[in-house]
Amino acid sequence: MPEVVLIGAGNVGTHLGRRLHDCGIAVRQVFSRRISKAERLARQIEAQAIDQWHELYTEAALYILAVSDDAIAEVGRNIQAQLPAEAFVVHTSGATPSTALQGFRRYGVFYLLQTFSREKAVDFSAIPVCVSANQPKDELILEKLGQKISDRVFIINDHERAVLHIAAVFANNFVNHCFQISHQILEREQLPFELLQPLIQETARKITAQTPADMQTGPAVRGDVATIRRHLDYLEATNSPYRELYRQLSKSIRPSLKIED
Ligand SMILES: NC(=O)c1ccc[n+]([C@@H]2O[C@H](COP(=O)([O-])OP(=O)(O)OC[C@H]3O[C@@H](n4cnc5c(N)ncnc54)[C@H](OP(=O)(O)O)[C@@H]3O)[C@@H](O)[C@H]2O)c1
């Protein structure tokens, strides 16, 4: 695979850049609006750090935009002015249609279905890489690139990716927010969050073998209304902003619950 240019040195840019380099794919340049950020990543992956669009290398086989969703179209316009008409440009967003880059003749998406925080290592070989491109031969290029960095590569269209992203928001973002709520509740009583770690790990492990519906436990699925009311009373007494969320989630688990007196 010839050279790649990486635009964005945030969470995804950093992990993807390191993985490409580790798998023998040359990253020619790293762009960030802050040169120090570009340099930090570029040093690790033997790339050139740049912070000006006019410095872009114009002969890369692929330009990967690992930038915020809202910046994709703007960055696309900025680089289009610099690149030849046949440049191949992809973004890494789950939520953004590929057509955000339709100003290019060759465009697509290289979406890594995982949660990335810059300094937290991930097992890349297990990450589903979801690719699509507006031309079949480019889809093949992305598929091959994906196979170099992961064992799990899928061709996923815009609609499918958008739906995957909604599901991922529930499975990761909202679940993580619930961890944060648990953390706050325990902190108030000076109890350590680490007491919940085995429970959290087991919750994730269990659903690799069974459906989430089969694995649901707790007062809502059992219909233990007295317990639910005690929990709601505690949340009210402590002025918790999460009382209503608790009630709604319980009803979502078991709609027939009669919680209110
Ligand atoms: N994090 C995840 O778990 C995850 C997972 C899958 C996909 N994604 C997708 O990957 C993309 C990047 O996410 P991220 O988590 O890596 O975000 P991030 O850590 O916030 O990094 C975003 C990058 O976008 C750049 N940027 C923002 N506005 C820009 C602009 N107007 N012009 C040029 N650069 C701009 C920032 O550059 P500066 O350094 O110059 O500010 C930064 O490098 C997003 O589309 C996201 O949806 C994220």
Tab-separated table of C-alpha atoms in Angstrom, residues 43-234:
chain	number	residue	atom	x	y	z
A	43	ARG	CA	7.594	11.540	15.726
A	44	GLN	CA	6.149	8.176	16.710
A	45	ILE	CA	5.314	7.088	13.170
A	46	GLU	CA	8.168	8.549	11.120
A	47	ALA	CA	5.895	11.051	9.386
A	48	GLN	CA	6.241	14.734	8.583
A	49	ALA	CA	4.220	17.082	10.798
A	50	ILE	CA	2.389	19.921	9.055
A	51	ASP	CA	-0.085	22.629	10.087
A	52	GLN	CA	-0.646	24.401	6.765
A	53	TRP	CA	-2.841	23.122	3.940
A	54	HIS	CA	-0.415	24.292	1.267
A	55	GLU	CA	2.215	21.922	2.732
A	56	LEU	CA	0.068	18.870	1.893
A	57	TYR	CA	1.834	16.107	-0.020
A	58	THR	CA	-0.188	15.831	-3.220
A	59	GLU	CA	0.669	12.291	-4.353
A	60	ALA	CA	-0.602	10.155	-1.483
A	61	ALA	CA	-2.699	7.094	-2.334
A	62	LEU	CA	-5.164	7.998	0.405
A	63	TYR	CA	-6.072	11.017	2.566
A	64	ILE	CA	-7.700	10.049	5.867
A	65	LEU	CA	-9.701	12.780	7.618
A	66	ALA	CA	-9.778	11.826	11.319
A	67	VAL	CA	-11.367	15.127	12.321
A	68	SER	CA	-14.508	16.065	14.276
A	69	ASP	CA	-17.736	15.238	12.430
A	70	ASP	CA	-18.623	18.894	12.050
A	71	ALA	CA	-15.229	19.715	10.515
A	72	ILE	CA	-15.268	17.044	7.767
A	73	ALA	CA	-16.933	19.132	5.067
A	74	GLU	CA	-14.815	22.214	5.817
A	75	VAL	CA	-11.544	20.245	5.910
A	76	GLY	CA	-12.631	18.530	2.690
A	77	ARG	CA	-13.017	21.911	1.010
A	78	ASN	CA	-9.637	23.072	2.341
A	79	ILE	CA	-7.740	20.091	1.006
A	80	GLN	CA	-9.635	19.927	-2.267
A	81	ALA	CA	-8.059	23.214	-3.230
A	82	GLN	CA	-4.599	21.600	-2.814
A	83	LEU	CA	-5.069	18.107	-4.230
A	84	PRO	CA	-5.240	16.691	-7.752
A	85	ALA	CA	-8.690	15.693	-9.053
A	86	GLU	CA	-7.958	11.953	-8.659
A	87	ALA	CA	-7.071	12.202	-4.937
A	88	PHE	CA	-8.849	9.569	-2.827
A	89	VAL	CA	-10.265	11.002	0.423
A	90	VAL	CA	-12.054	9.242	3.291
A	91	HIS	CA	-13.320	10.235	6.732
A	92	THR	CA	-13.494	8.123	9.890
A	93	SER	CA	-16.922	9.125	11.198
A	94	GLY	CA	-19.705	6.668	11.992
A	95	ALA	CA	-22.358	9.356	12.007
A	96	THR	CA	-21.464	11.342	8.882
A	97	PRO	CA	-22.571	10.269	5.392
A	98	SER	CA	-19.800	9.626	2.897
A	99	THR	CA	-21.414	12.296	0.723
A	100	ALA	CA	-19.930	14.940	3.039
A	101	LEU	CA	-16.906	14.399	0.756
A	102	GLN	CA	-18.785	14.171	-2.556
A	103	GLY	CA	-16.916	17.186	-3.865
A	104	PHE	CA	-14.117	14.674	-4.559
A	105	ARG	CA	-14.238	12.326	-7.504
A	106	ARG	CA	-13.100	9.474	-5.239
A	107	TYR	CA	-14.382	9.449	-1.672
A	108	GLY	CA	-15.359	7.044	1.054
A	109	VAL	CA	-15.402	6.131	4.723
A	110	PHE	CA	-12.972	4.204	6.913
A	111	TYR	CA	-14.907	3.785	10.166
A	112	LEU	CA	-13.372	1.955	13.124
A	113	LEU	CA	-16.165	0.623	15.314
A	114	GLN	CA	-14.442	1.091	18.658
A	115	THR	CA	-14.128	3.713	21.367
A	116	PHE	CA	-10.756	5.467	21.334
A	117	SER	CA	-9.141	7.627	23.958
A	118	ARG	CA	-5.727	8.834	22.938
A	119	GLU	CA	-3.559	7.184	25.581
A	120	LYS	CA	-5.620	4.025	26.144
A	121	ALA	CA	-4.285	1.049	24.158
A	122	VAL	CA	-6.766	-1.046	22.147
A	123	ASP	CA	-6.566	-4.479	20.519
A	124	PHE	CA	-6.732	-3.344	16.919
A	125	SER	CA	-6.966	-6.787	15.336
A	126	ALA	CA	-10.465	-7.265	16.816
A	127	ILE	CA	-11.845	-3.874	15.786
A	128	PRO	CA	-14.510	-4.013	13.066
A	129	VAL	CA	-13.353	-1.786	10.231
A	130	CYS	CA	-16.380	-0.590	8.240
A	131	VAL	CA	-15.495	0.698	4.794
A	132	SER	CA	-17.326	2.138	1.818
A	133	ALA	CA	-16.408	4.126	-1.258
A	134	ASN	CA	-18.254	5.669	-4.167
A	135	GLN	CA	-16.297	3.509	-6.633
A	136	PRO	CA	-16.056	-0.306	-6.324
A	137	LYS	CA	-12.313	-0.373	-7.040
A	138	ASP	CA	-11.744	2.099	-4.212
A	139	GLU	CA	-13.870	-0.007	-1.885
A	140	LEU	CA	-11.427	-2.824	-2.627
A	141	ILE	CA	-8.477	-0.555	-1.745
A	142	LEU	CA	-10.100	0.289	1.600
A	143	GLU	CA	-10.964	-3.342	2.235
A	144	LYS	CA	-7.320	-4.342	1.678
A	145	LEU	CA	-6.080	-1.531	3.881
A	146	GLY	CA	-8.542	-2.587	6.588
A	147	GLN	CA	-7.310	-6.183	6.368
A	148	LYS	CA	-3.772	-5.011	7.058
A	149	ILE	CA	-4.756	-3.508	10.392
A	150	SER	CA	-7.637	-5.729	11.535
A	151	ASP	CA	-9.039	-9.246	11.140
A	152	ARG	CA	-12.565	-7.891	10.798
A	153	VAL	CA	-13.359	-5.760	7.751
A	154	PHE	CA	-16.869	-5.077	6.466
A	155	ILE	CA	-18.265	-3.190	3.501
A	156	ILE	CA	-21.020	-1.126	5.092
A	157	ASN	CA	-23.125	1.471	3.274
A	158	ASP	CA	-24.060	4.914	4.632
A	159	HIS	CA	-27.453	3.814	5.980
A	160	GLU	CA	-26.044	0.730	7.688
A	161	ARG	CA	-23.220	2.740	9.239
A	162	ALA	CA	-25.622	5.390	10.548
A	163	VAL	CA	-27.733	2.670	12.191
A	164	LEU	CA	-24.604	0.984	13.605
A	165	HIS	CA	-23.623	4.316	15.070
A	166	ILE	CA	-26.979	4.791	16.812
A	167	ALA	CA	-26.654	1.295	18.294
A	168	ALA	CA	-23.083	2.089	19.350
A	169	VAL	CA	-24.231	5.249	21.140
A	170	PHE	CA	-26.541	3.101	23.280
A	171	ALA	CA	-23.985	0.312	23.760
A	172	ASN	CA	-21.055	2.535	24.627
A	173	ASN	CA	-21.769	6.234	25.172
A	174	PHE	CA	-24.939	5.789	27.225
A	175	VAL	CA	-23.592	2.785	29.117
A	176	ASN	CA	-20.459	4.770	29.972
A	177	HIS	CA	-22.663	7.619	31.159
A	178	CYS	CA	-24.419	5.147	33.438
A	179	PHE	CA	-20.985	4.188	34.831
A	180	GLN	CA	-20.446	7.855	35.547
A	181	ILE	CA	-23.780	8.068	37.392
A	182	SER	CA	-22.826	4.996	39.462
A	183	HIS	CA	-19.498	6.639	40.226
A	184	GLN	CA	-21.236	9.799	41.482
A	185	ILE	CA	-23.713	7.875	43.624
A	186	LEU	CA	-20.916	5.910	45.309
A	187	GLU	CA	-18.696	8.957	45.693
A	188	ARG	CA	-21.428	10.730	47.629
A	189	GLU	CA	-21.309	7.918	50.200
A	190	GLN	CA	-17.513	7.643	50.014
A	191	LEU	CA	-17.691	4.128	48.585
A	192	PRO	CA	-15.076	3.071	46.003
A	193	PHE	CA	-16.208	2.651	42.387
A	194	GLU	CA	-13.848	-0.293	42.077
A	195	LEU	CA	-16.356	-2.369	44.079
A	196	LEU	CA	-18.429	-2.412	40.876
A	197	GLN	CA	-15.588	-3.529	38.597
A	198	PRO	CA	-16.273	-7.303	38.702
A	199	LEU	CA	-19.968	-6.605	38.013
A	200	ILE	CA	-19.142	-4.348	35.070
A	201	GLN	CA	-16.705	-6.860	33.586
A	202	GLU	CA	-19.165	-9.727	33.992
A	203	THR	CA	-21.991	-7.711	32.381
A	204	ALA	CA	-19.915	-7.257	29.228
A	205	ARG	CA	-18.627	-10.850	29.266
A	206	LYS	CA	-22.093	-12.393	29.617
A	207	ILE	CA	-23.528	-10.921	26.451
A	208	THR	CA	-20.879	-12.527	24.280
A	209	ALA	CA	-22.745	-15.830	24.757
A	210	GLN	CA	-26.395	-14.788	25.209
A	211	THR	CA	-28.703	-12.021	23.994
A	212	PRO	CA	-28.850	-8.909	26.203
A	213	ALA	CA	-32.573	-9.556	26.776
A	214	ASP	CA	-31.793	-13.024	28.151
A	215	MET	CA	-29.138	-11.600	30.455
A	216	GLN	CA	-31.217	-8.766	31.957
A	217	THR	CA	-31.397	-8.929	35.743
A	218	GLY	CA	-32.436	-6.417	38.443
A	219	PRO	CA	-35.586	-5.133	40.116
A	220	ALA	CA	-37.255	-3.858	36.925
A	221	VAL	CA	-37.197	-7.143	35.007
A	222	ARG	CA	-38.255	-9.015	38.174
A	223	GLY	CA	-41.084	-6.571	38.799
A	224	ASP	CA	-39.849	-5.731	42.319
A	225	VAL	CA	-41.764	-2.490	42.605
A	226	ALA	CA	-41.079	-1.949	46.327
A	227	THR	CA	-37.327	-2.018	45.664
A	228	ILE	CA	-37.665	0.377	42.741
A	229	ARG	CA	-39.659	2.805	44.898
A	230	ARG	CA	-36.972	2.694	47.625
A	231	HIS	CA	-34.345	3.510	44.978
A	232	LEU	CA	-36.435	6.394	43.632
A	233	ASP	CA	-36.929	7.701	47.186
A	234	TYR	CA	-33.170	7.635	47.798
